[in-house]
Amino acid sequence: MDNAMFCYQCEQTAGGKGCTKMGICTKDPNVAKMQDVLIFLLKGLGYYATKLIEDGQVIPRELGEFCTECVFATLTNVNFAPERFVEYIKKTNYYKKDLMNKASTSDAPEGADYIAPETKEEILSIPNMKNLGVMDDEDLDMDIRSLRELLIYGIKGMGAYFHHAYVLGKYDAEIANFMFKALSSTLDRDLTVEDYFNLNMELGKTNFKCMELLDAANTGAFGDPEPTEMLITKKKGPFIVVSGHDLNDLGDLLEQTEGKGINIYTHGEMLPCNAYPGLKKYKHLIGNFGGAWQDQQKEFDNLPGAILMTSNCLMKPRKSYKDRLFTSSIVGWPDVTHIPTVDGHKDFTPVIEKALKLEGFTADEPEKRIPMGFARNAVLSNADTIVNAVKEGKIRHFFLIGGCDGARPGRNYYTEFAEKTPKDTIILTLACGKYRFNKLDLGSIGPFPRILDVGQCNDAYSAIKIALALSEAFECDVNDLPLSYIITWYEQKAVVVLLTMLYLGLKDIYLGPTLPAFITPNILQVLVDKFNLQSISTPDHDLQTILG
């Protein structure tokens, strides 16, 4: 059964307006409908959970984790498997009924008590209703809709970070409680533009706490990242390529493959894992394969090894490698083998067996390495050296160039910008946007390579902590530092990181390659007036504006 769809949650949305027939990400209308139904159910679940919290009751961690998993599953390029969404919808019904029985309320907003049917066919037959899909409430003020969707997309992004934290044992009920509150608020017809703006700022605040939690989870489990010369060329032998963001899955896989003669390569946003002591202690974690997520169809084509996707970003697999692709955790694709969690454990035997059967690369490539692993501890342990280099004129300016990469034309801007930065400037980079320039040799300033790889997108926390520490060292406001933010966005994690930066009062952020379709002109003007948020233009023009 086919359904109409409307989705504009990511940067690649059709025509810069919205996907209405098929997602550019290849999400089909049926999966889009099921995701809309799931989010609609979660809004009501959030309402009843919030009521119970207001009455002094504690929401079980189990429910916070489940709600987080659901919002994460609807993030761009994560889960395309209809049967997984049927199960999410069934379980959401179960939890919501339980909360409704416990909460004492007679004034629930329209739609809060909705219980969905539980077969694929019936779910896809659900008629449109207010708040079901993005555009299903035709009378809603367009600026309210803009800020409502900004809030929802930010919740999806934070959900990804919260999920990665709690699988490593770190959980914070305040983060979950805000998620319930934010979802509930989107059913409230009386909220104003100012109300929604304030909720988005509160989300930015909460996400900063969430990124701090994830940082503690990653470093607590695997140690603080340290500067590392990472291999980016191929080695002979069987191998597994690990993509996504989940350090926990990589750690388990490394343990299960030790001594089996299988090389492990990171891919995409997993690249920073090569700098964690608790991961790189495994000698068969040998380096990074390929580039950013949008190149995977080309890079994985007939790849003679196994591929494990641990989170976003998954593209439609080609037949030439679909048989050697495996998903884990939140990720799903129809007819692709999924590695489930059973009693808290994942058995990666099918991935290992496939890697051994395929036999891998037949020869070593000439070795090439690049520097990485410059998270906040690695940088701030040299804070005095950095401060002195600035005072002595050896470092004129810092640029944070990073974020989500993508396939849209215009992203060569970030390569050109990096290439054109003066030799007395330092580039901090994070997320997969780094692949636009991380293999360039731009030289060094003293002990520092000019490109400092801070880590994954969630390591914006590390970059922000570096900026705040430098502002203390220079005894100035963070916006008075010789530091500029050149951000590339693609999906909802970039959305919530931007909200965190705005909450912290960071100004003069350059955003590209395009502005979000869900931001109306009026809301954009507020962001420009309040934070001087700017759209990128050309590298030459923007560098001239920044450096004078």
Coordinates of C-alpha atoms in Angstrom, one line a residue:
M1 CA 0.0 0.0 0.0
D2 CA 1.4 3.4 -1.0
N3 CA 1.0 6.6 1.1
A4 CA 1.7 10.2 0.3
M5 CA 4.6 11.5 2.4
F6 CA 6.2 14.8 3.4
C7 CA 9.6 15.0 4.9
Y8 CA 12.1 17.9 5.0
Q9 CA 14.1 16.9 8.1
C10 CA 17.5 16.7 6.3
E11 CA 19.6 19.0 4.0
Q12 CA 19.2 16.9 0.9
T13 CA 15.4 17.2 0.8
A14 CA 13.9 17.4 -2.7
G15 CA 14.1 20.8 -4.3
G16 CA 15.1 22.3 -1.0
K17 CA 11.4 22.1 0.0
G18 CA 10.4 18.5 0.9
C19 CA 10.3 14.9 -0.3
T20 CA 6.7 14.0 -1.3
K21 CA 7.0 10.8 -3.4
M22 CA 10.2 9.1 -2.2
G23 CA 12.9 10.3 0.1
I24 CA 16.2 11.3 -1.4
C25 CA 17.6 9.1 1.3
T26 CA 15.5 6.3 -0.3
K27 CA 13.0 6.2 2.5
D28 CA 9.8 5.0 0.9
P29 CA 6.3 6.5 1.6
N30 CA 5.3 3.5 3.7
V31 CA 8.3 3.7 6.0
A32 CA 7.7 7.5 6.2
K33 CA 4.1 6.9 7.3
M34 CA 5.1 4.5 9.9
Q35 CA 7.7 6.9 11.3
D36 CA 5.1 9.6 11.4
V37 CA 2.7 7.3 13.3
L38 CA 5.5 6.4 15.7
I39 CA 6.4 10.0 16.4
F40 CA 2.7 10.9 16.9
L41 CA 2.3 8.1 19.4
L42 CA 5.5 9.3 21.3
K43 CA 4.0 12.8 21.6
G44 CA 1.1 11.3 23.6
L45 CA 3.4 9.0 25.5
G46 CA 5.5 12.1 26.4
Y47 CA 2.3 13.9 27.6
Y48 CA 1.4 11.1 30.1
A49 CA 5.0 10.6 31.2
T50 CA 5.3 14.3 31.9
K51 CA 2.0 14.3 33.9
L52 CA 3.4 11.5 36.1
I53 CA 6.7 13.3 36.5
E54 CA 4.8 16.4 37.6
D55 CA 3.0 14.3 40.2
G56 CA 6.3 13.3 41.6
Q57 CA 6.6 9.8 40.1
V58 CA 9.7 8.4 38.6
I59 CA 9.6 7.1 35.0
P60 CA 11.5 3.8 34.7
R61 CA 14.8 3.9 32.8
E62 CA 13.5 1.2 30.6
L63 CA 10.9 3.6 29.2
G64 CA 13.4 6.4 28.7
E65 CA 15.7 4.1 26.8
F66 CA 12.8 2.8 24.6
C67 CA 11.6 6.3 23.7
T68 CA 15.2 7.3 22.9
E69 CA 15.6 4.3 20.6
C70 CA 12.3 5.2 18.8
V71 CA 13.3 8.8 18.0
F72 CA 16.7 7.7 17.0
A73 CA 15.2 5.1 14.6
T74 CA 13.4 7.9 12.7
L75 CA 16.6 10.0 12.2
T76 CA 17.8 10.2 8.5
N77 CA 19.6 7.2 7.1
V78 CA 19.1 5.0 10.1
N79 CA 16.3 2.4 9.8
F80 CA 14.4 1.5 6.6
A81 CA 12.9 -1.8 7.8
P82 CA 9.1 -1.7 8.0
E83 CA 8.8 -4.7 10.4
R84 CA 11.0 -3.0 12.9
F85 CA 8.6 0.0 13.0
V86 CA 5.6 -2.2 13.5
E87 CA 7.3 -3.6 16.6
Y88 CA 8.2 0.0 17.8
I89 CA 4.5 1.0 17.3
K90 CA 3.2 -2.1 19.2
K91 CA 5.5 -1.5 22.1
T92 CA 4.7 2.2 22.2
N93 CA 1.0 1.3 22.5
Y94 CA 1.8 -0.9 25.4
Y95 CA 3.8 1.7 27.3
K96 CA 1.3 4.4 26.6
K97 CA -1.7 2.4 27.8
D98 CA 0.2 1.7 31.0
L99 CA 1.0 5.4 31.5
M100 CA -2.6 6.4 30.7
N101 CA -3.8 4.0 33.5
K102 CA -1.5 5.6 36.0
A103 CA -1.9 9.3 35.1
S104 CA -4.8 11.2 36.6
T105 CA -5.8 13.7 33.9
S106 CA -9.0 14.8 32.2
D107 CA -7.7 17.6 30.0
A108 CA -5.3 15.7 27.7
P109 CA -4.7 17.5 24.4
E110 CA -6.2 16.2 21.1
G111 CA -4.3 13.1 20.0
A112 CA -2.5 12.4 23.3
D113 CA -4.6 9.2 24.0
Y114 CA -4.3 7.8 20.4
I115 CA -3.6 4.1 20.2
A116 CA -2.4 2.9 16.8
P117 CA -3.4 -0.4 15.0
E118 CA -0.7 -3.0 15.1
T119 CA -0.4 -4.6 11.7
K120 CA 1.5 -3.0 8.8
E121 CA -1.6 -2.9 6.6
E122 CA -3.8 -1.2 9.2
I123 CA -1.0 1.3 10.1
L124 CA -0.6 2.3 6.5
S125 CA -4.4 2.8 6.3
I126 CA -4.5 5.4 9.2
P127 CA -6.1 8.6 7.9
N128 CA -4.4 11.9 8.3
M129 CA -5.2 13.7 11.6
K130 CA -3.8 16.8 13.3
N131 CA -0.1 16.4 14.3
L132 CA 0.2 13.0 12.6
G133 CA 2.5 14.3 9.8
V134 CA 4.4 17.5 9.4
M135 CA 1.8 19.2 7.2
D136 CA -1.4 17.4 8.5
D137 CA -2.4 20.4 10.7
E138 CA -3.2 22.8 7.8
D139 CA -4.3 25.7 10.1
L140 CA -1.0 25.8 12.1
D141 CA 1.0 29.0 11.9
M142 CA 4.0 28.5 9.7
D143 CA 6.5 29.9 12.2
I144 CA 5.0 27.7 15.0
R145 CA 5.3 24.7 12.6
S146 CA 8.9 25.7 11.9
L147 CA 9.9 25.8 15.6
R148 CA 7.9 22.7 16.4
E149 CA 9.8 20.7 13.8
L150 CA 13.1 22.2 14.8
L151 CA 12.3 20.9 18.3
I152 CA 11.4 17.4 17.1
Y153 CA 14.4 17.1 14.8
G154 CA 16.6 18.3 17.7
I155 CA 15.1 15.6 19.9
K156 CA 16.0 13.0 17.3
G157 CA 19.6 14.2 17.2
M158 CA 19.9 14.2 21.0
G159 CA 18.3 10.7 21.0
A160 CA 21.3 9.4 19.0
Y161 CA 23.8 10.8 21.5
F162 CA 21.7 9.6 24.5
H163 CA 21.4 6.1 23.0
H164 CA 25.2 5.8 22.5
A165 CA 25.7 6.9 26.2
Y166 CA 23.3 4.5 27.8
V167 CA 24.5 1.5 25.9
L168 CA 27.8 2.2 27.7
G169 CA 26.0 2.4 31.0
K170 CA 25.5 6.2 31.3
Y171 CA 22.0 7.4 31.8
D172 CA 20.5 10.6 33.1
A173 CA 16.8 10.8 34.0
E174 CA 16.7 14.6 33.5
I175 CA 17.6 14.1 29.8
A176 CA 14.8 11.6 29.3
N177 CA 12.3 13.7 31.2
F178 CA 13.1 16.7 29.0
M179 CA 12.6 14.5 25.9
F180 CA 9.1 13.5 27.3
K181 CA 8.3 17.2 28.0
A182 CA 9.4 18.4 24.5
L183 CA 7.5 15.7 22.7
S184 CA 4.4 16.5 24.8
S185 CA 4.7 20.2 24.1
T186 CA 4.1 19.6 20.4
L187 CA 0.5 18.6 21.1
D188 CA -0.2 21.9 22.9
R189 CA -2.1 24.3 20.6
D190 CA -1.6 27.3 22.9
L191 CA 2.2 27.5 22.7
T192 CA 3.5 30.7 21.2
V193 CA 6.5 31.3 19.0
E194 CA 8.4 32.5 22.1
D195 CA 7.4 29.4 24.0
Y196 CA 8.8 27.2 21.2
F197 CA 11.9 29.3 20.9
N198 CA 12.5 28.8 24.6
L199 CA 12.0 25.1 24.4
N200 CA 14.5 24.9 21.6
M201 CA 17.0 26.8 23.7
E202 CA 16.2 24.4 26.6
L203 CA 16.9 21.5 24.2
G204 CA 20.3 23.0 23.4
K205 CA 21.0 23.2 27.1
T206 CA 19.9 19.6 27.7
N207 CA 21.9 18.3 24.7
F208 CA 25.1 19.9 26.1
K209 CA 24.5 17.8 29.2
C210 CA 23.8 14.8 27.0
M211 CA 27.1 15.3 25.0
E212 CA 28.9 15.6 28.3
L213 CA 27.3 12.3 29.4
L214 CA 28.4 10.6 26.2
D215 CA 31.9 12.0 26.5
A216 CA 32.1 10.5 30.0
A217 CA 30.7 7.2 28.6
N218 CA 33.2 7.0 25.8
T219 CA 36.3 8.1 27.8
G220 CA 35.2 6.1 30.8
A221 CA 35.0 2.9 28.8
F222 CA 38.0 3.4 26.4
G223 CA 40.2 6.3 27.9
D224 CA 40.8 9.8 26.6
P225 CA 41.7 10.0 22.9
E226 CA 45.4 10.6 22.2
P227 CA 47.2 12.0 19.2
T228 CA 47.7 9.1 16.7
E229 CA 49.2 8.6 13.3
M230 CA 46.4 6.6 11.7
L231 CA 46.7 4.2 8.7
I232 CA 44.5 5.1 5.7
T233 CA 45.7 2.5 3.3
K234 CA 44.8 -1.2 2.8
K235 CA 46.5 -4.2 4.3
K236 CA 46.5 -7.7 2.9
G237 CA 44.1 -10.2 4.5
P238 CA 40.4 -10.7 5.6
F239 CA 38.8 -7.6 7.1
I240 CA 35.6 -6.0 8.5
V241 CA 34.7 -2.4 7.9
V242 CA 32.8 -0.8 10.8
S243 CA 30.7 2.2 10.1
G244 CA 28.4 4.4 12.1
H245 CA 29.1 5.9 15.5
D246 CA 28.8 3.2 18.2
L247 CA 32.0 2.7 20.2
N248 CA 30.4 -0.1 22.2
D249 CA 29.8 -2.3 19.2
L250 CA 33.3 -1.8 17.9
G251 CA 34.7 -2.7 21.3
D252 CA 32.7 -5.9 21.4
L253 CA 33.7 -6.8 17.8
L254 CA 37.4 -6.2 18.5
E255 CA 37.2 -8.5 21.4
Q256 CA 35.4 -11.2 19.4
T257 CA 37.8 -11.0 16.5
E258 CA 41.1 -11.0 18.5
G259 CA 43.4 -13.7 17.3
K260 CA 41.3 -14.6 14.3
G261 CA 43.5 -13.0 11.6
I262 CA 40.9 -10.4 10.7
N263 CA 41.8 -6.7 10.2
I264 CA 39.3 -4.1 11.5
Y265 CA 38.9 -0.8 9.7
T266 CA 36.8 2.1 10.8
H267 CA 34.7 4.0 8.3
G268 CA 32.9 7.3 8.3
E269 CA 32.3 8.7 11.8
M270 CA 34.0 5.7 13.4
L271 CA 37.4 7.1 12.3
P272 CA 38.1 8.8 15.8
C273 CA 37.9 5.4 17.4
N274 CA 41.5 4.8 16.3
A275 CA 42.6 7.3 19.0
Y276 CA 41.0 5.7 22.0
P277 CA 43.6 3.7 24.1
G278 CA 41.0 1.1 25.0
L279 CA 40.2 0.4 21.3
K280 CA 43.6 0.9 19.7
K281 CA 45.2 -1.6 22.1
Y282 CA 43.7 -4.2 19.8
K283 CA 46.5 -4.4 17.1
H284 CA 44.0 -5.6 14.5
L285 CA 42.2 -2.3 14.6
I286 CA 44.6 -1.1 11.9
G287 CA 43.2 2.1 10.5
N288 CA 40.4 3.8 8.5
F289 CA 38.9 2.7 5.2
G290 CA 37.4 5.2 2.7
G291 CA 35.7 8.5 3.3
A292 CA 32.4 10.0 4.3
W293 CA 29.1 8.2 4.4
Q294 CA 27.8 9.4 1.1
D295 CA 30.6 7.5 -0.8
Q296 CA 29.7 4.1 0.7
Q297 CA 27.9 2.8 -2.4
K298 CA 31.0 3.3 -4.5
E299 CA 33.5 2.3 -1.8
F300 CA 31.6 -0.8 -0.8
D301 CA 31.0 -2.0 -4.3
N302 CA 32.2 -5.6 -4.5
L303 CA 34.2 -5.1 -1.4
P304 CA 36.0 -8.4 -0.5
G305 CA 35.2 -8.0 3.2
A306 CA 32.3 -7.7 5.7
I307 CA 30.6 -4.4 6.6
L308 CA 29.0 -3.7 9.9
M309 CA 26.7 -0.6 10.3
T310 CA 26.4 0.3 13.9
S311 CA 24.2 3.5 13.5
N312 CA 23.5 6.1 10.9
C313 CA 24.4 6.7 8.1
L314 CA 23.2 3.9 6.0
M315 CA 22.5 4.2 2.2
K316 CA 20.5 1.8 0.1
P317 CA 22.9 -1.2 -0.3
R318 CA 23.8 -2.3 -3.8
K319 CA 23.4 -6.0 -4.8
S320 CA 27.2 -6.1 -5.1
Y321 CA 27.7 -6.0 -1.4
K322 CA 24.3 -6.5 0.2
D323 CA 25.2 -10.1 1.1
R324 CA 28.2 -8.9 3.2
L325 CA 26.4 -6.0 4.9
F326 CA 25.2 -6.4 8.5
T327 CA 23.3 -4.0 10.7
S328 CA 23.4 -3.7 14.5
S329 CA 21.7 -1.7 17.2
I330 CA 19.3 0.9 15.8
V331 CA 20.0 0.3 12.1
G332 CA 17.8 -1.6 9.7
W333 CA 17.3 -2.5 6.1
P334 CA 14.9 -5.1 4.6
D335 CA 16.6 -8.4 3.9
V336 CA 19.9 -7.4 5.5
T337 CA 21.1 -9.6 8.4
H338 CA 20.7 -7.9 11.7
I339 CA 22.8 -8.7 14.7
P340 CA 20.4 -8.6 17.7
T341 CA 21.2 -8.0 21.4
V342 CA 20.4 -11.1 23.4
D343 CA 20.6 -10.9 27.2
G344 CA 22.8 -7.8 26.8
H345 CA 25.2 -9.5 24.4
K346 CA 25.8 -9.4 20.6
D347 CA 27.2 -12.3 18.8
F348 CA 29.1 -11.1 15.7
T349 CA 29.9 -14.6 14.5
P350 CA 28.0 -14.1 11.1
V351 CA 30.1 -11.0 10.4
I352 CA 33.3 -12.8 11.3
E353 CA 32.4 -15.9 9.2
K354 CA 31.6 -13.7 6.2
A355 CA 34.9 -11.8 6.5
L356 CA 36.9 -15.0 6.6
K357 CA 35.0 -16.5 3.6
L358 CA 35.6 -13.4 1.4
E359 CA 39.4 -13.5 2.3
G360 CA 39.9 -9.7 2.0
F361 CA 42.5 -7.6 0.2
T362 CA 45.2 -9.5 -1.7
A363 CA 48.1 -7.1 -1.3
D364 CA 49.3 -4.3 0.9
E365 CA 49.1 -0.7 -0.4
P366 CA 52.0 1.7 0.1
E367 CA 51.5 2.9 3.6
K368 CA 50.1 6.3 4.3
R369 CA 49.1 7.8 7.7
I370 CA 47.4 11.0 8.9
P371 CA 47.3 12.6 12.3
M372 CA 44.2 12.5 14.4
G373 CA 43.0 12.2 18.0
F374 CA 43.1 15.8 19.2
A375 CA 40.2 15.8 21.6
R376 CA 40.0 18.3 24.4
N377 CA 42.5 16.7 26.8
A378 CA 45.1 16.4 24.1
V379 CA 44.7 20.0 23.1
L380 CA 44.2 21.6 26.5
S381 CA 47.2 19.7 28.0
N382 CA 49.1 22.1 25.6
A383 CA 47.0 25.2 26.5
D384 CA 50.1 27.2 27.6
T385 CA 51.8 26.5 24.3
I386 CA 48.8 27.5 22.4
V387 CA 48.2 30.7 24.3
N388 CA 51.9 31.7 23.9
A389 CA 51.8 30.9 20.2
V390 CA 48.8 33.3 19.9
K391 CA 50.4 36.0 21.9
E392 CA 53.6 35.7 19.9
G393 CA 51.7 36.0 16.6
K394 CA 52.5 32.4 15.5
I395 CA 48.8 31.5 15.5
R396 CA 46.6 34.3 14.2
H397 CA 43.2 32.5 14.1
F398 CA 41.4 29.2 14.8
F399 CA 38.7 27.8 12.5
L400 CA 36.2 25.1 13.6
I401 CA 35.4 23.5 10.2
G402 CA 33.2 20.5 10.5
G403 CA 29.8 18.9 10.8
C404 CA 27.9 16.4 8.6
D405 CA 29.1 15.8 5.0
G406 CA 26.7 15.1 2.1
A407 CA 26.4 14.7 -1.6
R408 CA 24.8 18.1 -2.5
P409 CA 26.9 20.2 -4.9
G410 CA 28.6 23.1 -3.1
R411 CA 30.3 21.1 -0.4
N412 CA 33.6 21.6 -2.1
Y413 CA 33.4 25.0 -0.4
Y414 CA 34.8 23.3 2.8
T415 CA 37.8 21.9 0.9
E416 CA 38.6 25.2 -0.7
F417 CA 38.1 27.1 2.6
A418 CA 40.5 24.8 4.4
E419 CA 43.1 25.0 1.5
K420 CA 42.9 28.8 1.6
T421 CA 43.2 29.3 5.3
P422 CA 46.5 31.2 6.0
K423 CA 49.5 29.2 7.2
D424 CA 49.4 30.9 10.6
T425 CA 45.9 29.5 11.4
I426 CA 44.7 26.3 13.0
I427 CA 41.8 24.2 11.9
L428 CA 39.8 22.2 14.4
T429 CA 37.5 19.6 12.7
L430 CA 35.0 17.0 13.7
A431 CA 32.3 14.7 12.3
C432 CA 32.4 13.5 8.7
G433 CA 32.7 17.0 7.3
K434 CA 36.5 16.4 7.9
Y435 CA 36.7 14.1 5.0
R436 CA 36.6 17.1 2.7
F437 CA 40.1 18.0 3.7
N438 CA 41.6 15.7 6.4
K439 CA 44.0 14.0 4.0
L440 CA 45.5 17.4 3.0
D441 CA 49.0 18.2 4.2
L442 CA 48.6 21.8 5.4
G443 CA 51.8 21.8 7.5
S444 CA 52.3 22.5 11.2
I445 CA 52.6 25.3 13.6
G446 CA 55.1 24.3 16.3
P447 CA 54.1 20.9 17.7
F448 CA 50.6 21.0 16.2
P449 CA 49.5 19.9 12.7
R450 CA 47.4 22.7 11.2
I451 CA 44.4 20.2 11.1
L452 CA 43.4 19.0 14.5
D453 CA 40.8 16.2 14.3
V454 CA 38.7 16.6 17.5
G455 CA 36.5 13.5 16.8
Q456 CA 32.9 12.6 16.0
C457 CA 30.0 15.0 15.7
N458 CA 29.1 14.6 19.4
D459 CA 32.7 15.7 20.1
A460 CA 31.4 19.2 19.4
Y461 CA 31.4 19.0 23.2
S462 CA 35.2 18.7 23.2
A463 CA 35.5 21.6 20.7
I464 CA 33.2 23.8 22.9
K465 CA 35.2 22.9 26.0
I466 CA 38.4 23.9 24.2
A467 CA 36.9 27.2 23.2
L468 CA 35.6 27.9 26.7
A469 CA 39.0 27.0 28.2
L470 CA 40.8 29.3 25.8
S471 CA 38.4 32.2 26.6
E472 CA 39.3 31.7 30.3
A473 CA 43.0 31.7 29.4
F474 CA 42.7 34.9 27.4
E475 CA 40.3 36.4 30.0
C476 CA 37.8 37.3 27.3
D477 CA 34.3 36.3 26.2
V478 CA 34.2 33.3 24.0
N479 CA 32.9 35.4 21.1
D480 CA 35.9 37.6 21.4
L481 CA 38.3 34.8 20.7
P482 CA 40.1 34.6 17.4
L483 CA 37.9 31.6 16.6
S484 CA 35.3 31.1 13.8
Y485 CA 32.7 28.4 13.2
I486 CA 32.3 27.1 9.7
I487 CA 29.6 24.4 10.0
T488 CA 28.3 22.0 7.4
W489 CA 24.9 20.4 8.3
Y490 CA 23.1 17.4 6.9
E491 CA 20.8 15.8 9.5
Q492 CA 19.2 16.0 12.9
K493 CA 22.4 15.6 15.0
A494 CA 23.8 18.7 13.4
V495 CA 20.5 20.4 14.2
V496 CA 20.8 19.7 17.9
V497 CA 24.5 20.6 18.0
L498 CA 23.6 24.0 16.5
L499 CA 21.0 24.5 19.1
T500 CA 23.6 23.8 21.8
M501 CA 26.0 26.3 20.3
L502 CA 23.2 28.9 20.2
Y503 CA 22.2 28.1 23.8
L504 CA 25.8 28.7 24.8
G505 CA 25.6 32.1 23.1
L506 CA 28.1 31.4 20.3
K507 CA 27.7 33.9 17.6
D508 CA 28.8 34.5 14.0
I509 CA 28.3 30.9 12.9
Y510 CA 28.6 30.3 9.2
L511 CA 26.2 27.5 8.1
G512 CA 25.9 25.6 4.8
P513 CA 25.8 24.5 2.1
T514 CA 22.1 25.4 2.3
L515 CA 19.8 26.5 5.1
P516 CA 17.2 24.1 6.5
A517 CA 14.0 23.9 4.6
F518 CA 12.0 23.8 7.8
I519 CA 13.3 27.2 9.0
T520 CA 10.9 30.0 7.8
P521 CA 12.2 33.4 6.8
N522 CA 10.8 34.9 10.1
I523 CA 12.5 32.4 12.3
L524 CA 15.7 32.7 10.3
Q525 CA 15.6 36.5 10.8
V526 CA 15.3 35.9 14.6
L527 CA 18.4 33.7 14.5
V528 CA 20.3 36.3 12.4
D529 CA 19.3 39.2 14.7
K530 CA 20.0 37.3 17.9
F531 CA 23.1 35.2 17.0
N532 CA 24.3 36.7 13.7
L533 CA 23.9 33.3 12.1
Q534 CA 25.1 33.5 8.5
S535 CA 24.9 31.4 5.4
I536 CA 28.2 30.6 3.7
S537 CA 29.0 32.4 0.5
T538 CA 32.5 31.8 -1.1
P539 CA 35.7 30.8 0.7
D540 CA 37.4 34.0 -0.4
H541 CA 34.6 36.3 0.7
D542 CA 34.1 34.6 4.0
L543 CA 37.8 34.5 4.8
Q544 CA 38.1 38.2 4.0
T545 CA 35.1 38.9 6.2
I546 CA 36.5 36.9 9.1
L547 CA 40.2 37.9 8.9
G548 CA 39.8 41.4 7.5

